[in-house]
Coordinates of C-alpha atoms in Angstrom, one line a residue:
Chain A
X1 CA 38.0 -24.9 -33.0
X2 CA 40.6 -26.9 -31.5
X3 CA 43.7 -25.1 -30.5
X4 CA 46.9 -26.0 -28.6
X5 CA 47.0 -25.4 -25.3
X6 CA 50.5 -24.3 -25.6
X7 CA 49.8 -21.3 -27.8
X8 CA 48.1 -19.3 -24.9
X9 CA 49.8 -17.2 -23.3
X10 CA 51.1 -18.1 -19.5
X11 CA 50.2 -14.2 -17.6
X12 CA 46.2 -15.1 -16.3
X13 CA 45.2 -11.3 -17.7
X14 CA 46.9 -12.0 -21.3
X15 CA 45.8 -15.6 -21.0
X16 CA 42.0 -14.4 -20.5
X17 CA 41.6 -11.5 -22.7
X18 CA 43.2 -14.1 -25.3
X19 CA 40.2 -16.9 -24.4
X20 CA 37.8 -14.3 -24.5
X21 CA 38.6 -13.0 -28.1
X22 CA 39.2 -16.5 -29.1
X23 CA 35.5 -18.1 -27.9
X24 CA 33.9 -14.5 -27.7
X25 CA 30.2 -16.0 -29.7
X26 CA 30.7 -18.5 -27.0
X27 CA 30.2 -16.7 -23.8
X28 CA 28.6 -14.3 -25.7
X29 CA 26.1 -16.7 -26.4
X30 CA 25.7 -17.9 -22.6
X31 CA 25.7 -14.8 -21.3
X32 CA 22.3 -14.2 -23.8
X33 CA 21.0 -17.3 -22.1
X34 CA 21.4 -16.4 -19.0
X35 CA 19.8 -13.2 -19.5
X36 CA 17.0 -14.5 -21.1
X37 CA 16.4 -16.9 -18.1
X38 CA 16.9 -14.0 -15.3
X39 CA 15.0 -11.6 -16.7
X40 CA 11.7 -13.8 -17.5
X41 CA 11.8 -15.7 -14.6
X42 CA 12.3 -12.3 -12.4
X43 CA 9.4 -11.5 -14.7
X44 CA 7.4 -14.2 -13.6
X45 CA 8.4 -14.5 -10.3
X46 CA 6.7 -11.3 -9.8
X47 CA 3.3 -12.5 -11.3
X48 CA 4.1 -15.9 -9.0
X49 CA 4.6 -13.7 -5.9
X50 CA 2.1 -10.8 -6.4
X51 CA -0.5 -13.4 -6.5
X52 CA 0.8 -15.3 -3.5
X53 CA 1.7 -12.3 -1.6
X54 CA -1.7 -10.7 -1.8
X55 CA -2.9 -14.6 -0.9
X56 CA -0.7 -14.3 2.4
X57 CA -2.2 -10.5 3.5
X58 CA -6.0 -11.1 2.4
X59 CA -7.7 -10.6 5.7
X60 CA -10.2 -13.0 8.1
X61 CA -12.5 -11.1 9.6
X62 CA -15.0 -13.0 12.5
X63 CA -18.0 -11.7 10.7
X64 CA -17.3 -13.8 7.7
X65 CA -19.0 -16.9 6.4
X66 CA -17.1 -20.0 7.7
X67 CA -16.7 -21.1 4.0
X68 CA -14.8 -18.1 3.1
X69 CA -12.7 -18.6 6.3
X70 CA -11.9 -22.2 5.8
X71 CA -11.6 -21.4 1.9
X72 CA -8.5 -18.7 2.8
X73 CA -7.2 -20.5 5.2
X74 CA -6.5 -23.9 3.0
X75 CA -5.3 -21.3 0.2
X76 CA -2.7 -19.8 2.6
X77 CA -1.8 -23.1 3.8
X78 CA -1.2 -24.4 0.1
X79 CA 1.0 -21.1 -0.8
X80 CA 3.0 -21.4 2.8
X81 CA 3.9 -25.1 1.2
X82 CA 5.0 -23.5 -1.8
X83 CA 7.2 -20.9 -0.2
X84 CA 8.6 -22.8 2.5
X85 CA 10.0 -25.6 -0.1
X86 CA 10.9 -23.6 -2.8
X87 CA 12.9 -21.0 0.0
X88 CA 13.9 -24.4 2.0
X89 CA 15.7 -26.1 -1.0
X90 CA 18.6 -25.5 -3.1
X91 CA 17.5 -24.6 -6.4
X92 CA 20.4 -26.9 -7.9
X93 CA 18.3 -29.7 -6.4
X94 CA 14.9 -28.2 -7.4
X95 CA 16.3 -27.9 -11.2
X96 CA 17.2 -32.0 -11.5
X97 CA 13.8 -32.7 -9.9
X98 CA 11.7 -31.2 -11.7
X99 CA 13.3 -31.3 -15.3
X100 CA 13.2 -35.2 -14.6
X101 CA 10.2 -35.6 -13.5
X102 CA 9.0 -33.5 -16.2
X103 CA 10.7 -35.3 -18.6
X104 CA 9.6 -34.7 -21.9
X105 CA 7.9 -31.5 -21.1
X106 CA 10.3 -29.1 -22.0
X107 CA 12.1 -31.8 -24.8
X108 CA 11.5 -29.0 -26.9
X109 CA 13.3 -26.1 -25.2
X110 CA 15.9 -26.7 -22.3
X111 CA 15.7 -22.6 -22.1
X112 CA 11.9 -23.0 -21.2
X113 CA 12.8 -25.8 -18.9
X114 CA 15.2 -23.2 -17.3
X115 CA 12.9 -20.4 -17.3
X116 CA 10.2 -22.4 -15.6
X117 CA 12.1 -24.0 -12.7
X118 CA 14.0 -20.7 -11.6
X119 CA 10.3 -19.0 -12.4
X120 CA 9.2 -20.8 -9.7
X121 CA 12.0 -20.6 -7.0
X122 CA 12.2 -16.9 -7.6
X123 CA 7.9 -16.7 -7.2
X124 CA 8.3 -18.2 -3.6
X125 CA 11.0 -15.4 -2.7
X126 CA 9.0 -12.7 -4.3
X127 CA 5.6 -14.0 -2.3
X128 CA 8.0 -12.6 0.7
X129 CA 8.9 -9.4 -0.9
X130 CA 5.4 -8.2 -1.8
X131 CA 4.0 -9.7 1.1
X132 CA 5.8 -7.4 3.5
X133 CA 5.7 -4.7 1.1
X134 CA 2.2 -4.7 1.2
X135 CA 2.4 -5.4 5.5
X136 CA 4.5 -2.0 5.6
X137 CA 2.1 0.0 4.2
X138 CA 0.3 2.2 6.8
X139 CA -3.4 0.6 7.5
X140 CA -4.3 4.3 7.5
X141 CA -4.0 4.3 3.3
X142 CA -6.2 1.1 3.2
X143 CA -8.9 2.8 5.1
X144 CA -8.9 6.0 3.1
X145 CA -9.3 4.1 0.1
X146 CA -12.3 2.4 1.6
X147 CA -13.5 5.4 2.9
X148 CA -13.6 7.0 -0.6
X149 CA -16.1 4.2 -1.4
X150 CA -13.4 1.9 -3.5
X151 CA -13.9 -2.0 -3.3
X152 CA -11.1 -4.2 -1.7
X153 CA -10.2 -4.9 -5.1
X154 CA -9.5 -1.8 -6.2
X155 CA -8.0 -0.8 -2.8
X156 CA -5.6 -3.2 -3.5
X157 CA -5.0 -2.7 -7.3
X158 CA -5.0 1.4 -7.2
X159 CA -3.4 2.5 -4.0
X160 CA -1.9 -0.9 -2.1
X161 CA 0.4 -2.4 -4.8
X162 CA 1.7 1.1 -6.3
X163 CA 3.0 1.4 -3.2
X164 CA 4.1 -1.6 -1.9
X165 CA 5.7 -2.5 -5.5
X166 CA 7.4 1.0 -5.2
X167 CA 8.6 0.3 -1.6
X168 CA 9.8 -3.3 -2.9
X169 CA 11.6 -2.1 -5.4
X170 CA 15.3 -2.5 -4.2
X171 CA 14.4 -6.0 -3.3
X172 CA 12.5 -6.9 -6.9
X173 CA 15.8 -5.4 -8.3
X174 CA 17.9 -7.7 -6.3
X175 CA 16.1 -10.9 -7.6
X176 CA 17.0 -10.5 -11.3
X177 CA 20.7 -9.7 -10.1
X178 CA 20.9 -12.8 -7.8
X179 CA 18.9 -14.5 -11.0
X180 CA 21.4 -13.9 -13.1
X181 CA 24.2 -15.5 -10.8
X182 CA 22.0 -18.5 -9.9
X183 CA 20.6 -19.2 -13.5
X184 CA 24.5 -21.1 -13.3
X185 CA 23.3 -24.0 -11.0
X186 CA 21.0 -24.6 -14.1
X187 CA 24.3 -26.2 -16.3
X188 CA 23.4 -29.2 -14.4
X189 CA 20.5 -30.0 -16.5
X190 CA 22.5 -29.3 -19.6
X191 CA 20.9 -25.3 -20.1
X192 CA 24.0 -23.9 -22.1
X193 CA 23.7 -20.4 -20.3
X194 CA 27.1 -19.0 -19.0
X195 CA 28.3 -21.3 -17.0
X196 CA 27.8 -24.2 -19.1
X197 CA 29.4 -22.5 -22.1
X198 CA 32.1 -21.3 -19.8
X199 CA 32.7 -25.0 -18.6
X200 CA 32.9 -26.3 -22.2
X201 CA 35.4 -24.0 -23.1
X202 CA 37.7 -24.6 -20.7
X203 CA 37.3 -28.3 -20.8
X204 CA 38.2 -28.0 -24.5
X205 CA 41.6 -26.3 -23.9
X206 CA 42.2 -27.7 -20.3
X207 CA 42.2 -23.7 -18.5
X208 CA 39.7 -24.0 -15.9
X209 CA 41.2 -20.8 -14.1
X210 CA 41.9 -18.3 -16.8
X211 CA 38.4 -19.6 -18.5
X212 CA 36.6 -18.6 -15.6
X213 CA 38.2 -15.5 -14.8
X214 CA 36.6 -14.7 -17.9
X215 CA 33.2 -16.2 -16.6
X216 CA 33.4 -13.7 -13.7
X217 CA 34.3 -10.7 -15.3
X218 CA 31.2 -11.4 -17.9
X219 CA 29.0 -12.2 -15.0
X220 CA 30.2 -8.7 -13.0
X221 CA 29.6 -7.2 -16.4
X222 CA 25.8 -8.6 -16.2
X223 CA 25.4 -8.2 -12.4
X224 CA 27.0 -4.7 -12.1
X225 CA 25.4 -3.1 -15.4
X226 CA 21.9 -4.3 -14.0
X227 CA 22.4 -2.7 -10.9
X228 CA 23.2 0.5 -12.4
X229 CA 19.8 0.2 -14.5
X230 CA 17.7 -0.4 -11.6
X231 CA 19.4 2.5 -9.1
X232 CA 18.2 4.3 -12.5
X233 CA 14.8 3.3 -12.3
X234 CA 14.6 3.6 -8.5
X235 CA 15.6 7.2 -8.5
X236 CA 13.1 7.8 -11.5
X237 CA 10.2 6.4 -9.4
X238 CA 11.5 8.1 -6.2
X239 CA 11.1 11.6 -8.5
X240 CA 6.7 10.9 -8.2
X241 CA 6.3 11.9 -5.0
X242 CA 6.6 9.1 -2.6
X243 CA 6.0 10.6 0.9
X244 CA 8.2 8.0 3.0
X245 CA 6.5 6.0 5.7
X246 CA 3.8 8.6 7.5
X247 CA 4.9 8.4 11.1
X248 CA 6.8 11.5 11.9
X249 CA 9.7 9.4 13.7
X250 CA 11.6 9.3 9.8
X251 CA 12.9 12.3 8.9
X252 CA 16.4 11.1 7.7
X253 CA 14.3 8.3 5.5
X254 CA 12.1 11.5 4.0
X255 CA 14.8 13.7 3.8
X256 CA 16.0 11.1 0.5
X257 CA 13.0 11.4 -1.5
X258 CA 12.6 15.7 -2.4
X259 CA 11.2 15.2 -5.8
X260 CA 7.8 16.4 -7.0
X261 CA 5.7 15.7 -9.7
X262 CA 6.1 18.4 -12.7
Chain B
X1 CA -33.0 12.5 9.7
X2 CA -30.1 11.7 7.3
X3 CA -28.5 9.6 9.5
X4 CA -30.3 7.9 13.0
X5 CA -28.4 5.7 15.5
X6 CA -30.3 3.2 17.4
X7 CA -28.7 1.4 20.5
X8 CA -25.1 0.9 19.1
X9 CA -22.7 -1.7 20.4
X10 CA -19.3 -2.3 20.1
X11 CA -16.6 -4.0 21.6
X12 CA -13.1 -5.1 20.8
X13 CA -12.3 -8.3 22.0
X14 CA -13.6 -8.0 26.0
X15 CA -13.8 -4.6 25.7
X16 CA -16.9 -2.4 25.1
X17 CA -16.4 0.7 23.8
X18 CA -19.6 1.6 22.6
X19 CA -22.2 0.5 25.1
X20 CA -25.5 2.2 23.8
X21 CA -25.4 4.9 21.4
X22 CA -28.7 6.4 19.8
X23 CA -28.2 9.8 18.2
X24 CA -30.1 11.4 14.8
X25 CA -28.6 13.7 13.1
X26 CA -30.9 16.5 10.8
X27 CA -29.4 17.6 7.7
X28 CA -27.2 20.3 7.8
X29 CA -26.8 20.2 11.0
X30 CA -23.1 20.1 12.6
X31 CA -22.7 17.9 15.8
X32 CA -19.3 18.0 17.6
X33 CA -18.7 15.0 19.9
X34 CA -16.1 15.6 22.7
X35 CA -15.5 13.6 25.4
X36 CA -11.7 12.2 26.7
X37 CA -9.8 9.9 25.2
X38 CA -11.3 6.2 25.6
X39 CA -14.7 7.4 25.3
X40 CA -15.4 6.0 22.1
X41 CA -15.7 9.2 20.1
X42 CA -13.6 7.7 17.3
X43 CA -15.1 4.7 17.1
X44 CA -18.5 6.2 16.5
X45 CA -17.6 7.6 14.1
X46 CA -15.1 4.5 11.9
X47 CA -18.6 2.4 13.2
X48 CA -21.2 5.1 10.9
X49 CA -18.1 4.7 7.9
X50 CA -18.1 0.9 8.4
X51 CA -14.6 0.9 8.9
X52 CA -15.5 -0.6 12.1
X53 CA -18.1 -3.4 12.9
X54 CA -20.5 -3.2 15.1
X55 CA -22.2 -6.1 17.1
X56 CA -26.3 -4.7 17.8
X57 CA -27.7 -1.8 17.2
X58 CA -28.9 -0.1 13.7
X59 CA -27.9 3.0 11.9
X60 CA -30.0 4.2 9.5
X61 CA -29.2 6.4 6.6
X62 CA -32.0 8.3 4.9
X63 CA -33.8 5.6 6.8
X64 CA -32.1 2.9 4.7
X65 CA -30.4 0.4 7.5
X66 CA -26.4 0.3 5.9
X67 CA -25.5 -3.3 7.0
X68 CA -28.7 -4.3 5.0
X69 CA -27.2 -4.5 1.5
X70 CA -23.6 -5.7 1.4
X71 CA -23.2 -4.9 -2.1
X72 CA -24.6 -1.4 -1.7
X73 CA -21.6 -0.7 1.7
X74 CA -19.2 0.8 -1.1
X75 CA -21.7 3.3 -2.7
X76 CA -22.4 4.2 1.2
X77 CA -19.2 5.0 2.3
X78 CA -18.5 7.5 -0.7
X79 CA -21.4 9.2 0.7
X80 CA -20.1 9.3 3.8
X81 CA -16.7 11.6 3.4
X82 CA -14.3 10.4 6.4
X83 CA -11.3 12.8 7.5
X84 CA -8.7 11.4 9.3
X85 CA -6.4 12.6 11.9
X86 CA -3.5 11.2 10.2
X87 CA -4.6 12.6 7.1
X88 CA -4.0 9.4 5.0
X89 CA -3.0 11.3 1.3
X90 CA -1.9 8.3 -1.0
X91 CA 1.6 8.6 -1.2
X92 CA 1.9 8.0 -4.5
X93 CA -0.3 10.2 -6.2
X94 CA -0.2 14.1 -6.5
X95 CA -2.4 16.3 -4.5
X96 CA -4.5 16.3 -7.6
X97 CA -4.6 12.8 -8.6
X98 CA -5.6 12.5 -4.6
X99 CA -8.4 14.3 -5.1
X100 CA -9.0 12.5 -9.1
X101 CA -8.9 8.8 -8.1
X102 CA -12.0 8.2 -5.9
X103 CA -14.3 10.1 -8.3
X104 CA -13.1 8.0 -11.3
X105 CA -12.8 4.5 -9.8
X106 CA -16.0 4.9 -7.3
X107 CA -17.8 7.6 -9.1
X108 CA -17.2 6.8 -12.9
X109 CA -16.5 10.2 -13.8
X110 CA -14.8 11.2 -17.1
X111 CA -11.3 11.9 -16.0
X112 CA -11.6 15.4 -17.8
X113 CA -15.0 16.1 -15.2
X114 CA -13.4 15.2 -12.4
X115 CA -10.3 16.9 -12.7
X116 CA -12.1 20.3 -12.9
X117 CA -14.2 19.1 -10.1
X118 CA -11.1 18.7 -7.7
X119 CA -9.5 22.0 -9.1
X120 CA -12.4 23.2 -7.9
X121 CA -12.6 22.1 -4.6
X122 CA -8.7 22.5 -4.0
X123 CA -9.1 26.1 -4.9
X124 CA -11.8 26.0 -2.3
X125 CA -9.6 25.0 0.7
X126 CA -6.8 27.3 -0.7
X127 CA -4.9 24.3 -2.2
X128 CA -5.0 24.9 -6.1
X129 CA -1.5 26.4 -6.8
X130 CA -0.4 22.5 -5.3
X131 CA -2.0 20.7 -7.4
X132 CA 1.0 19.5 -9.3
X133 CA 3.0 19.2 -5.8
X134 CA 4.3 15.3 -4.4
X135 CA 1.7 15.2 -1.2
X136 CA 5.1 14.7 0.5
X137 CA 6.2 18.5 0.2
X138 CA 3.3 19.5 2.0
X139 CA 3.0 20.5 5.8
X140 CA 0.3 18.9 8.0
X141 CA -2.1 21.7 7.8
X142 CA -2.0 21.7 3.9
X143 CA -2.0 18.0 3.8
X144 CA -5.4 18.3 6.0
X145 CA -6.6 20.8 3.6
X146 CA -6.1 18.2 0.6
X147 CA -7.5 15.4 2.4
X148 CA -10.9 17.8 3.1
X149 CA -10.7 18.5 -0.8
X150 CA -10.1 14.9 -2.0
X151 CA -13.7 13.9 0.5
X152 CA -15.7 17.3 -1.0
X153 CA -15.4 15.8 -4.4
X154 CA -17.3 12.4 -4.0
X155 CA -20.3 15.0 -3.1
X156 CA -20.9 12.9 0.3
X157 CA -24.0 14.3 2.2
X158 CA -22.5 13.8 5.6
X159 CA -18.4 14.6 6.4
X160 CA -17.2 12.9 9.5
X161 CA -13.9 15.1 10.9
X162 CA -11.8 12.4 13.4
X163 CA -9.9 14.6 15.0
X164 CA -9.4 16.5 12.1
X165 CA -6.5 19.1 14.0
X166 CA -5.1 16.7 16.6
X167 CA -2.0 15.3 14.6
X168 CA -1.1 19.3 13.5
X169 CA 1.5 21.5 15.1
X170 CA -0.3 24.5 16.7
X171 CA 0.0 27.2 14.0
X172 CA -1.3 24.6 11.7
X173 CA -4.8 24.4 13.2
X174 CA -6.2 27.4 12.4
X175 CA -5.8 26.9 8.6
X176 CA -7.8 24.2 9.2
X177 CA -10.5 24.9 11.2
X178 CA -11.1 27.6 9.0
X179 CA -11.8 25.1 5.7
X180 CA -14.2 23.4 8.1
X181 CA -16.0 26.6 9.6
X182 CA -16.4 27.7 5.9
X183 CA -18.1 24.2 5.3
X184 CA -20.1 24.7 8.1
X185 CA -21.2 27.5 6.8
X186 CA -22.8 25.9 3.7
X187 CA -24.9 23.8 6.1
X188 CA -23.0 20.6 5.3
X189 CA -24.5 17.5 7.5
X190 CA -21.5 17.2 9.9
X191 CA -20.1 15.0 13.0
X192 CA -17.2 16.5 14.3
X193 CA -14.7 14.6 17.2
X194 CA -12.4 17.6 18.3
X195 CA -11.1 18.6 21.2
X196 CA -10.6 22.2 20.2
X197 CA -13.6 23.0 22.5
X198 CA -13.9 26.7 21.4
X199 CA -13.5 25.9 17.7
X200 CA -16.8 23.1 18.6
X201 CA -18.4 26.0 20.8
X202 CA -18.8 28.6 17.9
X203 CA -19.3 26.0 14.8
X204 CA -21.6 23.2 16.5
X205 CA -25.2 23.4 16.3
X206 CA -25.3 20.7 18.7
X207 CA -22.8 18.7 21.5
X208 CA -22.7 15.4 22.4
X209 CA -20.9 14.7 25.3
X210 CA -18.9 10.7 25.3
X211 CA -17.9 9.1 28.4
X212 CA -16.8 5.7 28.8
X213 CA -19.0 4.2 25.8
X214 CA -22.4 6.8 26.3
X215 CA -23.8 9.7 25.6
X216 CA -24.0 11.4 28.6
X217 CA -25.2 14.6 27.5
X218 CA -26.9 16.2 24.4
X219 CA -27.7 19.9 23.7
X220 CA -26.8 23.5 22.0
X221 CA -23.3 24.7 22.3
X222 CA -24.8 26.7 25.7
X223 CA -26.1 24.1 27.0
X224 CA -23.2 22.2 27.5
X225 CA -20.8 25.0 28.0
X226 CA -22.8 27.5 30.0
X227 CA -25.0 24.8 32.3
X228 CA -24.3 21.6 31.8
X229 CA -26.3 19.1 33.6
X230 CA -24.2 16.0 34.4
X231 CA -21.6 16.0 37.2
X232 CA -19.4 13.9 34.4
X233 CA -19.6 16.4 32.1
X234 CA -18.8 19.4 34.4
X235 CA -15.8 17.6 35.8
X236 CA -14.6 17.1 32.1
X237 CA -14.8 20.9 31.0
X238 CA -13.4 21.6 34.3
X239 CA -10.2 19.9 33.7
X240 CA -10.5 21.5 30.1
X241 CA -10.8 25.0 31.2
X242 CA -7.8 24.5 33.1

């Protein structure tokens, strides 16, 4: 597919639609990648983070056995660890670590590789998100629950994490957006997502600049479509009756969500 | 004696707020406790939910000690309805579901049972035409009513009202009170914290008087009202008259 640099046009717009058409399965093909990545490791992430973010709000009471105390303690030291590297390093850096020292691993797949390493990374920021999702919620909610007869655990499966998740929803939304722009530091472990593919191309024809005003305008497509999808689902989950935050001090916040149930 | 209270203590950190509480309570009777704020009304009654912990003392339901089986705590509490002053609907279920959930998950009722049970009881407290509603559309007094409904259908044998009308605008109370007269009525085991002395004068069969972490005084609606004993609790309906 080698062409002469000389038959694109010189005008950046006619230049770029021209590279587009030309390599279209190309970026087409990154830009697949890339959302493959975002979305399962958002996916994951979530999983990563519930788990961690319930981890971080389980309560110590006095009257428990030391052993439980000391037991979630060292598990909320461990997931602190986790968070506080995985938010405390670039993920560029996190990628070449651990593909190389899981060399082999992922020989197979560099997409799994991929998945896995911005799984990770996006766990620890998640951990965040439902952990003060879950802190928000009014302690009033937990007691009812208790006061129905319903175990912690299904306190925390039936009435905490709707909510919380609910509440966390703009910020869960905005993980798989940023994903999808980050899932580019990846190209440095060879992962031929949009960058990468973007990258090629233009070293192939020498037009790093009108290339990657193509990039951009494929990764605003991604970015900017996804949003729109998730304001979507936001205002669909806004429609079953969330009551906004109890205390009486809100009434602009409440005033936003008038829907009922039908 | 459904429920007897032997020498309860409770503090939070340095602070004692329950300093030696015994009190039985017959079933069907309703006790209101009143007392001012800081007397450890509340936390009575979060102590008999276990919502609080308490450091010495016993409380005994149908002469079974609560604290004695940890496993058996959850089955206790959904016998023990609580009403809260704040209410506390979940926010993300419908006045229905609200009133579903507990008897399902706790309970283990069919789904199809319990949702007739909780039409039931929502028609009872005048509720049942907002079944379908968000919880969020409805006013204090009507979220009140629903959180009375969603507590009648685990069929607990004692309710506890926190200061079930405190956190309602004025208009709103009566609505209320009136659910919980009606209940009264049935000669439903209750223990009621209120200060809507009036509303606690005609519906009581008993008052307990709370100052400062004690039961200073015990007795029949007249008793307390008409002739009280104790300088304490003279001084408090004095300021409450006023």
């Amino acid at each position: 597919m080698y062409i002469l640099s000389t038959s694109i046009p010189n005008d950046l717009f006619q230049a770029a639609y021209f590279i587009f058409m030309k390599y279209a399965p190309l970026f087409i093909f990154g830009a697949k990648n890339t959302l493959i990545i975002a979305l399962s490791s958002t996916l994951i992430g979530l999983v990563i983070g519930l788990g961690v973010g319930i981890i971080k709000t389980l309560p110590i009471s006095s009257s428990d056995p030391l052993i439980k105390r000391l037991f979630i303690r060292f598990i909320r030291l461990i997931t602190s660890i986790y968070v506080e590297i995985f938010r405390g390093t670039p993920m560029m850096v996190q990628a070449v670590f651990i593909y190389y020292s899981l060399n082999g691993l992922f020989s197979s797949s560099r997409i799994l590789a991929g998945i896995f390493i911005v799984s990770i990374n996006t766990g620890a920021y998640m951990a965040e998100i439902i952990r003060s999702g879950i802190q928000s919620l009014d302690n009033g909610q937990n007691e009812a629950a208790r006061s129905l007869g319903m175990s912690n655990f299904q306190t925390m499966v039936f009435v905490v994490l709707p909510q919380a998740i609910r509440n966390a929803f703009p910020a869960i939304g905005n993980e798989f957006v940023v994903n999808i722009k980050d899932t580019s530091v990846l190209t440095v472990i060879g992962i031929s997502e949009l960058f990468f593919q973007a990258n090629s191309i233009a070293g192939s024809i020498y037009k790093f600049k009108e290339t990657f005003f193509v990039a951009a305008a494929v990764y605003l497509f991604l970015t900017y479509s996804t949003t729109l999808v998730l304001k979507y689902i936001e205002r669909k989950m806004n429609m079953t009756g969330y009551d906004g935050p109890s205390s009486s001090t809100t009434p602009l916040i409440t005033a936003h969500f008038k829907g009922e149930t039908s | 004696m459904i429920l007897e209270i032997n020498h309860l203590k409770k503090s939070f950190s340095n602070l004692e707020v329950l300093k030696d509480i015994s009190l039985s309570v017959e079933v069907g009777e309703v006790v209101s406790i009143i007392g001012s704020s800081g007397s450890g009304k509340s936390t009575l009654l979060r102590c008999i939910n276990l919502l609080e912990n308490y450091e010495s003392g016993t409380i005994l339901f149908n002469s079974q000690d609560i604290n004695s089986n940890k496993q058996k705590v959850n089955q206790y509490r959904a016998q023990v309805g609580m009403i809260f002053q704040s209410f506390n609907l979940f926010s993300h279920l419908n006045v229905l579901e609200n009133c579903v959930i507990g008897q399902v998950k706790v309970l283990h009722r069919k789904r199809k049972d319990a949702v007739v049970i909780a039409m039931d009881y929502l028609a009872k407290v005048g509720m049942l035409e907002f079944a379908k509603k968000s919880v969020m559309t409805l006013s204090g007094g009507q979220k009140q009513r629903v959180a009375i409904a969603r507590t009648l259908c685990m069929d607990p044998q004692v309710l506890l009202f926190d200061e079930p009308t405190s956190a309602l605008d004025p208009e709103m109370v009566g609505e209320v009170l009136q659910v919980i007269q009606n209940l009264a009525k049935e000669h439903r085991t209750m223990i009621i914290v209120s200060h809507e002395m009036s509303f606690a004068k005609e519906v009581s069969d008993r008052i307990i008087f709370m100052d400062q972490g004690y039961i200073v005084e015990s007795g029949t609606p007249e008793q307390i009202f008409v002739n009280p004993v104790e300088a304490r609790t003279k001084e408090f309906l004095a300021r409450f008259i006023q």
